[in-house]
PDB file of C-alpha atoms in Angstrom:
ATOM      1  CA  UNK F   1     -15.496 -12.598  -7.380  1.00 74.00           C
ATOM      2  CA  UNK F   2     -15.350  -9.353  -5.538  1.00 89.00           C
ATOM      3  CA  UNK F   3     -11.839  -7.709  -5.179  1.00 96.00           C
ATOM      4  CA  UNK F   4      -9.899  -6.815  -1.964  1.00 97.00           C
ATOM      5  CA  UNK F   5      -7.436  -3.632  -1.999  1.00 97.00           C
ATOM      6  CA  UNK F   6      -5.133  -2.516   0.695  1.00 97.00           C
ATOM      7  CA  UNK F   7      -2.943   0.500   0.935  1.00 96.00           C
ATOM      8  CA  UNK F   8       0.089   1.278   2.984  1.00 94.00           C
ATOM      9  CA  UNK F   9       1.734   5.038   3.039  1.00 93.00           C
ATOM     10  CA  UNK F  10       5.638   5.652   3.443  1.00 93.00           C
ATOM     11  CA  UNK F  11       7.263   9.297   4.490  1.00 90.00           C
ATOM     12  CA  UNK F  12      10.576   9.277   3.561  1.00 91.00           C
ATOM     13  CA  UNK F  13      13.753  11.349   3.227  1.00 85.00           C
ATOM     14  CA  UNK F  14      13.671  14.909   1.563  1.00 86.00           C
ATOM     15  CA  UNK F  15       9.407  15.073   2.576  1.00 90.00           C
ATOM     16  CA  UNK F  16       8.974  12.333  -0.522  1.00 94.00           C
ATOM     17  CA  UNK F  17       5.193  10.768   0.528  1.00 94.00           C
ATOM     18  CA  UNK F  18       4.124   7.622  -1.375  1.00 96.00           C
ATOM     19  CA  UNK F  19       0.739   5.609  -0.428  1.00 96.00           C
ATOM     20  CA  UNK F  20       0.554   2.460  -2.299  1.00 97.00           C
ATOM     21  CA  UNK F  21      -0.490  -1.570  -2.136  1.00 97.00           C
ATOM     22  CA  UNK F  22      -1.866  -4.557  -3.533  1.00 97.00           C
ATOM     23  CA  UNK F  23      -5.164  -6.115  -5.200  1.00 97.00           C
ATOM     24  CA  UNK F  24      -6.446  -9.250  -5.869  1.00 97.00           C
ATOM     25  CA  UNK F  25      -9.443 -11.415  -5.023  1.00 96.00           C
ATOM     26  CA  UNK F  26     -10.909 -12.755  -1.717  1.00 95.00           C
ATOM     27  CA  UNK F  27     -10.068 -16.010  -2.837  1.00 96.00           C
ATOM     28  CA  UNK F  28      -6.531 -15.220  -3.339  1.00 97.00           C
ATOM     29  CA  UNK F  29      -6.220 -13.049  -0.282  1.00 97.00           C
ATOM     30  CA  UNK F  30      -7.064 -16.704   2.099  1.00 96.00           C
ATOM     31  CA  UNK F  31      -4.668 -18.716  -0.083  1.00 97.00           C
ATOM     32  CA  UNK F  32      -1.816 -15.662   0.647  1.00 98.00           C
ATOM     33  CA  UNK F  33      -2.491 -15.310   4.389  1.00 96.00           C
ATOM     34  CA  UNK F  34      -2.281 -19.352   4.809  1.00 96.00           C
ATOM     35  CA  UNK F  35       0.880 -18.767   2.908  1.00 97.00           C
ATOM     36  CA  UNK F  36       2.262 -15.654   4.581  1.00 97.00           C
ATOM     37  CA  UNK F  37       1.643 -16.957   8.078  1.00 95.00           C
ATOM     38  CA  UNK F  38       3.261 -20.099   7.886  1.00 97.00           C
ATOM     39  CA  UNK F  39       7.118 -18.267   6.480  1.00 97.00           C
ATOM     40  CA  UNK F  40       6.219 -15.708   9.298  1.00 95.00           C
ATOM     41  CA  UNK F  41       6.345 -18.564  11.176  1.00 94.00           C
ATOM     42  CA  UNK F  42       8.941 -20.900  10.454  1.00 95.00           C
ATOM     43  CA  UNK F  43      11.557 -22.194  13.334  1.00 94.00           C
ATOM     44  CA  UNK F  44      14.148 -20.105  11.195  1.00 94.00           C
ATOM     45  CA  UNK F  45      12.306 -17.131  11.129  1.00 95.00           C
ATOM     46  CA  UNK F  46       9.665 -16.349  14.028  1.00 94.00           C
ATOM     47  CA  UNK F  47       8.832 -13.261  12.744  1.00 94.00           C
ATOM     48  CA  UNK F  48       5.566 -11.831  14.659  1.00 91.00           C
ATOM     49  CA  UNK F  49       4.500  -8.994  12.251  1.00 92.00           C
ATOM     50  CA  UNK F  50       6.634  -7.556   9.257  1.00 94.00           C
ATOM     51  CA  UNK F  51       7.860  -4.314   8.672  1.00 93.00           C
ATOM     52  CA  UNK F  52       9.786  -3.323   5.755  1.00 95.00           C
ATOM     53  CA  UNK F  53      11.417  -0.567   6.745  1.00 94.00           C
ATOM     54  CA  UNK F  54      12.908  -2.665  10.327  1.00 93.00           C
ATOM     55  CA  UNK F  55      14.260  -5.403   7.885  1.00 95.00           C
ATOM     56  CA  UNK F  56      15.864  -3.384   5.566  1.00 94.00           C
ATOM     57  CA  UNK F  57      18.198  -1.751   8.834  1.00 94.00           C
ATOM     58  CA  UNK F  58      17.885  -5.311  10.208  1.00 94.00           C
ATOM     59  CA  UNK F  59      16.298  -3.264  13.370  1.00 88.00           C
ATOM     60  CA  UNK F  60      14.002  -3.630  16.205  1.00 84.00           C
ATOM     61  CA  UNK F  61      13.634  -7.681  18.400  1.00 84.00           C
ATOM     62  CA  UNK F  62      12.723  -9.227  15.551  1.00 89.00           C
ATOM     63  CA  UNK F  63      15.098  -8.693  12.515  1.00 94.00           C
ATOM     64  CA  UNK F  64      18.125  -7.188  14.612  1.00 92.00           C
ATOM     65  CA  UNK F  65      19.246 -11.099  15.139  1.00 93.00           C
ATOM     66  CA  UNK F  66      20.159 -11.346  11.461  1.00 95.00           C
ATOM     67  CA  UNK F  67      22.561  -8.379  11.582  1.00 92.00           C
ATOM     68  CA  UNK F  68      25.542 -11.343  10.563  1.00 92.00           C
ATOM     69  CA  UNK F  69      23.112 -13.939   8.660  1.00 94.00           C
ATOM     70  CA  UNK F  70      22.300 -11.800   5.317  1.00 94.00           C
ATOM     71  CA  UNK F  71      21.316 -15.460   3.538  1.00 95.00           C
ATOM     72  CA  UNK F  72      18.603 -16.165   5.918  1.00 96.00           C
ATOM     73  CA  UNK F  73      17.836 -12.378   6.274  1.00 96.00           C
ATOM     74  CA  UNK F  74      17.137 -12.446   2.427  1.00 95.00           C
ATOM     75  CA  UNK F  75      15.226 -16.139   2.082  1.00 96.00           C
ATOM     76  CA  UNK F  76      12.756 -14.645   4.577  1.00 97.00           C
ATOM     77  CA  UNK F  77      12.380 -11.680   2.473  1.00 97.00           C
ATOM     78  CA  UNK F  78      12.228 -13.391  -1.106  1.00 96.00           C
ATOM     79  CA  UNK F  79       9.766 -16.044   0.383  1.00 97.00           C
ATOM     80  CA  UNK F  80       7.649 -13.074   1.104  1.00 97.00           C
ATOM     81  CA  UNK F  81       8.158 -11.767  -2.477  1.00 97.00           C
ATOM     82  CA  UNK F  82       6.902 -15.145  -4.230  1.00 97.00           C
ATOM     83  CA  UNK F  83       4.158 -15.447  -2.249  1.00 97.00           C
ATOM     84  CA  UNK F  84       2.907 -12.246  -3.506  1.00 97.00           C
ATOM     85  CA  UNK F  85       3.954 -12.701  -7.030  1.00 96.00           C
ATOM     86  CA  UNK F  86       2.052 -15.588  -7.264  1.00 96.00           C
ATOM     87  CA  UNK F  87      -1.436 -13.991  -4.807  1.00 97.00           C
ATOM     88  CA  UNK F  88      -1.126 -10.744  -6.243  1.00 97.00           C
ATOM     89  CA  UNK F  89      -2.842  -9.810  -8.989  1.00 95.00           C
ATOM     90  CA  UNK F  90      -1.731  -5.885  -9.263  1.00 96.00           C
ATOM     91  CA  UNK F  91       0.247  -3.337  -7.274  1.00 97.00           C
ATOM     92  CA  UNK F  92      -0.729   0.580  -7.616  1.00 97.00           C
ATOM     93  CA  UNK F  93       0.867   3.717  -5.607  1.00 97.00           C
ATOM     94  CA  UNK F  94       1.551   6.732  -6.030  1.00 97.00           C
ATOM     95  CA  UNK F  95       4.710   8.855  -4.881  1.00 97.00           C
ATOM     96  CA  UNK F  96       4.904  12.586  -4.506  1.00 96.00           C
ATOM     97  CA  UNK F  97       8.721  13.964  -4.152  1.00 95.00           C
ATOM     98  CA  UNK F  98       9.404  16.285  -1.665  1.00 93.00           C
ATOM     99  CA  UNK F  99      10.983  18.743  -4.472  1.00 92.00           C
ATOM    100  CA  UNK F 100       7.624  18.974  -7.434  1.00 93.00           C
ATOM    101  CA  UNK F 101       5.755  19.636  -3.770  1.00 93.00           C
ATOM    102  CA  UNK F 102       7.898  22.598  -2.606  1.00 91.00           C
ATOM    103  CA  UNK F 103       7.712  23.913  -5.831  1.00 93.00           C
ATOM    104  CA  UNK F 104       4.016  24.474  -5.165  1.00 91.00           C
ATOM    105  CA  UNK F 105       2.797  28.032  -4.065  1.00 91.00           C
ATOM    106  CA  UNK F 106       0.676  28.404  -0.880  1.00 91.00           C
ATOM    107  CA  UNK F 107      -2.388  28.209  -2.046  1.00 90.00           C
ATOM    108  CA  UNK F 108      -1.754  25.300  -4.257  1.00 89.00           C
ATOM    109  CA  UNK F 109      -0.900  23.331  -1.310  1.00 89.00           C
ATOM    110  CA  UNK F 110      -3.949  24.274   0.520  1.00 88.00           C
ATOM    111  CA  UNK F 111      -5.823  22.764  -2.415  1.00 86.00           C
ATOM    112  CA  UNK F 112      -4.037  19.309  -2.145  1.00 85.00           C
ATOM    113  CA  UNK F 113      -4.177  19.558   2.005  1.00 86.00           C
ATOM    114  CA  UNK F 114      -1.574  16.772   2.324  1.00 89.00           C
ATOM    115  CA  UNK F 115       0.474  14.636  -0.002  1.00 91.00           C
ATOM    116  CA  UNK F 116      -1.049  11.737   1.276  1.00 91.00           C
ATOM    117  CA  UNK F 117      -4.359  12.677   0.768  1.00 89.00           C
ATOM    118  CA  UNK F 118      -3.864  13.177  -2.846  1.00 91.00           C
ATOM    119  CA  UNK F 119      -1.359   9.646  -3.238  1.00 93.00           C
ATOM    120  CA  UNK F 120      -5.194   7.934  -1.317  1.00 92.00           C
ATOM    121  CA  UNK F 121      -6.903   9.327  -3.645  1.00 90.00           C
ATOM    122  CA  UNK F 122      -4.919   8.270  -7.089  1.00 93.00           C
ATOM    123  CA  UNK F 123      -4.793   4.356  -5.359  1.00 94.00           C
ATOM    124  CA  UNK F 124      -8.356   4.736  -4.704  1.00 93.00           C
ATOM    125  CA  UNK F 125      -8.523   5.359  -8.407  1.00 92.00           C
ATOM    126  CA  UNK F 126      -6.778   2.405  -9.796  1.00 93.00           C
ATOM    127  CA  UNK F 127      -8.551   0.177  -7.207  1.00 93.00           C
ATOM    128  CA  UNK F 128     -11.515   0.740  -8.781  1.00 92.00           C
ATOM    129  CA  UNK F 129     -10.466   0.684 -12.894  1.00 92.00           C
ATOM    130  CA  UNK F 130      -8.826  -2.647 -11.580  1.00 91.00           C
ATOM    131  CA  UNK F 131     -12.600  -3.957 -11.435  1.00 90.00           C
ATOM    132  CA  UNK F 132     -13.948  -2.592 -14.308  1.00 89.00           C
ATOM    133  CA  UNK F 133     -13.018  -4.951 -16.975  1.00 84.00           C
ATOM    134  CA  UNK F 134     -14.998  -7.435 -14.637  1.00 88.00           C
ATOM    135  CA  UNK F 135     -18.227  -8.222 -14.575  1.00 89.00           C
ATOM    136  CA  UNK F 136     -20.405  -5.660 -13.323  1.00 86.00           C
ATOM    137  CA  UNK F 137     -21.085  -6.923 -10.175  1.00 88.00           C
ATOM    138  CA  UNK F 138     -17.513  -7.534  -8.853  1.00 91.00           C
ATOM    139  CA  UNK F 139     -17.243  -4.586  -5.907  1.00 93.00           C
ATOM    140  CA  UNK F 140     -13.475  -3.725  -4.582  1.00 95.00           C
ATOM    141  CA  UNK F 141     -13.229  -3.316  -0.871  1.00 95.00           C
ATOM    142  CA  UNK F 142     -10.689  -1.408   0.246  1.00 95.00           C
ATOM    143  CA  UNK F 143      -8.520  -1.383   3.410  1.00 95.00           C
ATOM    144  CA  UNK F 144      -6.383   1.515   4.687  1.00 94.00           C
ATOM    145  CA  UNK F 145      -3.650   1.209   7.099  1.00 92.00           C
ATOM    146  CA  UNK F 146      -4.075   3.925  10.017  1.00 88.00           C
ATOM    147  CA  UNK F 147      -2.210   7.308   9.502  1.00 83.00           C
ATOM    148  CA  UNK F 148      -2.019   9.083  13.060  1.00 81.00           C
ATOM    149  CA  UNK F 149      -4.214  11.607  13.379  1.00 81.00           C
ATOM    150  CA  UNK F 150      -5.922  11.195   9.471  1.00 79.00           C
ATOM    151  CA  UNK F 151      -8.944   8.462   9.589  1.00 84.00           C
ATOM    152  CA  UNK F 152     -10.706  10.890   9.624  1.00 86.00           C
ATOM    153  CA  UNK F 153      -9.379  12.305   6.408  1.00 85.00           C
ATOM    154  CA  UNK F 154      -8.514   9.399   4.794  1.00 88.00           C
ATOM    155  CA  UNK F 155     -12.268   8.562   5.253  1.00 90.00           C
ATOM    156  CA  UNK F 156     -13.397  11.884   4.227  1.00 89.00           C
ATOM    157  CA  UNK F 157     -10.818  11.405   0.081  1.00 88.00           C
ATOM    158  CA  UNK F 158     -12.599   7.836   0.427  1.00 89.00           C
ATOM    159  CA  UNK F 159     -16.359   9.114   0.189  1.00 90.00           C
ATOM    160  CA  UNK F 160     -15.208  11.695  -1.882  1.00 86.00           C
ATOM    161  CA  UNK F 161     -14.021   8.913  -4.354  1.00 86.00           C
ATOM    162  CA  UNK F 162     -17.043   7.333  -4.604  1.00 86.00           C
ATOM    163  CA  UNK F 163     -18.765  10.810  -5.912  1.00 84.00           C
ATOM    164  CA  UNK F 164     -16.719  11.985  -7.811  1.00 81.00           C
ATOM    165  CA  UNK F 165     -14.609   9.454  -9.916  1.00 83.00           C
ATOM    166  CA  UNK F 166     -16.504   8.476 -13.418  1.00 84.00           C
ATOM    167  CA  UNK F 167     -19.152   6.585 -12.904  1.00 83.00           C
ATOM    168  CA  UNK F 168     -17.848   3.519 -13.984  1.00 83.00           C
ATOM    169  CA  UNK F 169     -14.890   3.915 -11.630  1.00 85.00           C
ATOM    170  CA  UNK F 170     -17.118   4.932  -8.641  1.00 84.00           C
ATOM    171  CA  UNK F 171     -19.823   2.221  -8.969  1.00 89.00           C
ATOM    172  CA  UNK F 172     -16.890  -0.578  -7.964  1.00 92.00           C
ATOM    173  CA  UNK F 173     -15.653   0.700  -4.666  1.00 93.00           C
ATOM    174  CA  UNK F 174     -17.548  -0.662  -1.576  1.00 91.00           C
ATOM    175  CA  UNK F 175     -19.590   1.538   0.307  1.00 89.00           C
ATOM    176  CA  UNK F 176     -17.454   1.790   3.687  1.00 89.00           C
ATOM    177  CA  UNK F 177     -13.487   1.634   3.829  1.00 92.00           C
ATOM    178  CA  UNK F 178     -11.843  -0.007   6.604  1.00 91.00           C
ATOM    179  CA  UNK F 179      -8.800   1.997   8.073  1.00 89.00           C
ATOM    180  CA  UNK F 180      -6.660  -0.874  10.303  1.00 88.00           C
ATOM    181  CA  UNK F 181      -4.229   0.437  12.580  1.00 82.00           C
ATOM    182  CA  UNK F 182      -0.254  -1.432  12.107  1.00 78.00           C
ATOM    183  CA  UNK F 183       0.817  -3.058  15.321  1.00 72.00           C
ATOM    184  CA  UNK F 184       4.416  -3.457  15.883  1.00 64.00           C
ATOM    185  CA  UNK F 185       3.074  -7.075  15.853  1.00 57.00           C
ATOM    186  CA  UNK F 186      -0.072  -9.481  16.762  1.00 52.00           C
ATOM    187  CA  UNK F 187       1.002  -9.881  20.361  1.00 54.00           C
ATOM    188  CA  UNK F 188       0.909  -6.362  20.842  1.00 53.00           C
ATOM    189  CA  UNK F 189      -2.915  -6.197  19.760  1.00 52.00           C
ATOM    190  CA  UNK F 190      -5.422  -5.486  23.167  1.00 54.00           C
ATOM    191  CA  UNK F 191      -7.954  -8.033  23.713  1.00 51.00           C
ATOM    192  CA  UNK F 192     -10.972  -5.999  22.733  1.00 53.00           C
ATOM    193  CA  UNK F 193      -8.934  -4.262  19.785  1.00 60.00           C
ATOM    194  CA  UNK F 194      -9.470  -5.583  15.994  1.00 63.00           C
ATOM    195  CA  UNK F 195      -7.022  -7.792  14.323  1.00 68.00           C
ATOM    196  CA  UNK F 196      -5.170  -6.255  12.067  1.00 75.00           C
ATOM    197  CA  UNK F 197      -5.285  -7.645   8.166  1.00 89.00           C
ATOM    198  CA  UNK F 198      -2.319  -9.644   7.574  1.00 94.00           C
ATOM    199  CA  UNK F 199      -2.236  -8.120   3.481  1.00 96.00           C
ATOM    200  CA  UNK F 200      -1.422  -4.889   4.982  1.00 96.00           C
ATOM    201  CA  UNK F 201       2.274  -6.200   5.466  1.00 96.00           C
ATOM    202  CA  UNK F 202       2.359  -6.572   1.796  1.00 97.00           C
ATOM    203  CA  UNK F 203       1.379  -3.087   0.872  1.00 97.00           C
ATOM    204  CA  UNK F 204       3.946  -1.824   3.653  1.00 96.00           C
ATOM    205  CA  UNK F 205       6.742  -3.940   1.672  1.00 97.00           C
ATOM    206  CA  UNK F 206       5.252  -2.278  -2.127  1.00 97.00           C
ATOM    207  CA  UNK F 207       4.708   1.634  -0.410  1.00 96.00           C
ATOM    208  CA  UNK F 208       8.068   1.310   1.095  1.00 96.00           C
ATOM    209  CA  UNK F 209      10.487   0.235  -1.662  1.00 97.00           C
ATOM    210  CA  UNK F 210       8.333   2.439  -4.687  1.00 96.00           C
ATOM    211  CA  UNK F 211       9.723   4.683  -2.258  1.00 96.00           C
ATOM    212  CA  UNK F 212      13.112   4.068  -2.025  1.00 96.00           C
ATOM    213  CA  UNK F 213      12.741   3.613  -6.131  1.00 96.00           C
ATOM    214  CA  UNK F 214      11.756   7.044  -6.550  1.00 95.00           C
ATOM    215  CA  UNK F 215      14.757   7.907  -4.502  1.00 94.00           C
ATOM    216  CA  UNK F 216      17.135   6.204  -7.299  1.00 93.00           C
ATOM    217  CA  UNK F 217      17.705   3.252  -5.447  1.00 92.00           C
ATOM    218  CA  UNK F 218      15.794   0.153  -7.488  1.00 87.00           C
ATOM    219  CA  UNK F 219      16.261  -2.878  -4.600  1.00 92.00           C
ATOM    220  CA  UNK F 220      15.861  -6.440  -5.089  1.00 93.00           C
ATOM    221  CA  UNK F 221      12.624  -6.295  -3.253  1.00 94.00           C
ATOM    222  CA  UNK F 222      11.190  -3.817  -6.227  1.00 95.00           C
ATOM    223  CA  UNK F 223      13.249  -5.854  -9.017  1.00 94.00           C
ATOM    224  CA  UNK F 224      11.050  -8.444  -7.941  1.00 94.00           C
ATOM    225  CA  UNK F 225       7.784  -6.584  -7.854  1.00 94.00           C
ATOM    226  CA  UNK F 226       8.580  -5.213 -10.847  1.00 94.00           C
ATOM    227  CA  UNK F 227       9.261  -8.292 -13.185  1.00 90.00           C
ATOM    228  CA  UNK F 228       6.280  -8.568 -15.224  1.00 87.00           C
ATOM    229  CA  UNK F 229       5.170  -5.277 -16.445  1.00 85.00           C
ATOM    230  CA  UNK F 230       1.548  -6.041 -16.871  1.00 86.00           C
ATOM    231  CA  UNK F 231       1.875  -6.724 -12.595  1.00 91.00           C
ATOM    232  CA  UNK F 232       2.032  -3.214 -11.665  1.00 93.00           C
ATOM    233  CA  UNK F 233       1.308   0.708 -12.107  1.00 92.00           C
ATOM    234  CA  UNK F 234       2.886   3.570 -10.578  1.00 95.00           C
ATOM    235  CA  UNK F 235       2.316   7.779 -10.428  1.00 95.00           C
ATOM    236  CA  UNK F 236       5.308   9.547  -9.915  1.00 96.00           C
ATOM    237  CA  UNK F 237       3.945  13.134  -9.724  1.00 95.00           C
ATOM    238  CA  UNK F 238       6.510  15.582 -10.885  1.00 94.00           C
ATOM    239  CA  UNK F 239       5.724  19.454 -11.400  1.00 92.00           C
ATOM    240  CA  UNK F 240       3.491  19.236 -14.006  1.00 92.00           C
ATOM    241  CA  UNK F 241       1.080  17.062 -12.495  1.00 92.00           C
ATOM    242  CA  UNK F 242       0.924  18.061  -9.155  1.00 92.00           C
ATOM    243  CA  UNK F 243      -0.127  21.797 -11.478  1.00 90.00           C
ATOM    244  CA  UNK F 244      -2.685  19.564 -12.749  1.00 89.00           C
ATOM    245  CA  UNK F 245      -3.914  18.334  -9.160  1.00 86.00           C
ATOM    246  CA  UNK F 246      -4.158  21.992  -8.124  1.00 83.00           C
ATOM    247  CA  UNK F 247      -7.443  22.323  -9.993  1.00 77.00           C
ATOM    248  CA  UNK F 248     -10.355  22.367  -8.088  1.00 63.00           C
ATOM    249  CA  UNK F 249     -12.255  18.486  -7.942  1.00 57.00           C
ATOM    250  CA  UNK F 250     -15.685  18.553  -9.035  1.00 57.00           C
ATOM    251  CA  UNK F 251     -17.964  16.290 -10.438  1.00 52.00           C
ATOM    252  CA  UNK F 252     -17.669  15.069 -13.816  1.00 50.00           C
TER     253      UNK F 252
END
């Protein structure tokens, strides 16, 4: 029963970065995307590709025609929500604040490189303790949505994951990492380009509202993640630990 993990990142107001997603089994990733694909597609929805952040302002073709429906605005979105509550079995992120990171001196920020490098690298982290009460065998592939202008980077944390976590940790994550670019949705994708993986929309619904939680503003999309405790695990990095960060990664 190998393990699927896929990770979404969110910039928001006041430089606050958060990466962050979902895990659960293969088998439970095919029952979700039957699931997902058919409320995507319902006659009182037609929604091509979701995006949290365009539903919330009720913006762009697809979601700007509930601007005066909230109720059917909000079924779409809580049908979402139970699907993954019940295909889900954890969600992990990690948020960085724009204010702990300005309180960081120069060359403490030229240790971290980005705040999204170091948010990849905590996921990556829980992706792989998620396994390790598992039998030994049980790998966790992992797939990144596409940052502009950072594959290479983001492939660069994910190799240096699998050196340098403990050994336990680092003997569960798959070999390669998939980065998958986010369309604006599946009609837009080229003939000859990949198919994006519908879970990504999931983690772009859990990245974008541990956001907005960090912010102060707790949403009925999070109240739902959220729930059951045992369902989830967030870093908030405040001053302290981004200190922490600042020391140099080696191996252990």
């Amino acid at each position: 029963m190998n393990l699927k993990a896929f990770f979404d990142e969110s910039e928001q107001a006041d430089g606050l970065w958060c990466v962050a997603g979902c895990i659960s089994s293969l088998e439970q990733w095919e029952l979700f995307e039957s699931a997902w694909k058919l409320v995507l597609g319902h006659d009182d929805y037609k929604i091509d590709w979701h995006h949290q952040v365009d539903w919330t302002h009720t913006a762009g073709e697809q979601f700007k025609k509930w601007a005066d429906d909230k109720k059917t605005k909000e079924d779409y979105q809580g049908n979402l929500l139970r699907i993954m509550d019940h295909h889900v079995m954890r969600y992990v992120g990690a948020v960085i604040p724009g204010s702990a990171y300005g309180t960081l001196n120069e060359e403490q920020q030229r240790i971290i490189q980005s705040p999204y490098l170091l948010c990849l690298q905590y996921c990556l982290h829980a992706a792989a303790l998620e396994a390790m009460d598992l039998p030994e065998e049980v790998k966790v592939d992992v797939v990144i949505a596409e940052r502009p202008g950072w594959k290479d980077r983001a492939e660069e944390i994910y190799k240096l994951a699998r050196e340098y976590l403990p050994l336990e940790a680092r003997k569960r994550l798959s070999q390669t990492v998939a980065i998958r670019k986010m369309p604006k949705g599946l009609n837009n994708i080229g003939p000859d380009e990949e198919k994006p993986e519908i879970p990504l929309e999931a983690a772009d619904i859990v990245a974008y509202e541990l956001g907005q939680y960090t912010q102060g503003k707790c949403r009925f999309p999070m109240t739902q993640l959220m729930k059951t405790k045992e369902h989830y695990f967030w870093k908030i990095f405040d001053t302290d630990s981004l200190n922490a960060a600042c020391q140099p990664w080696t191996p252990p």
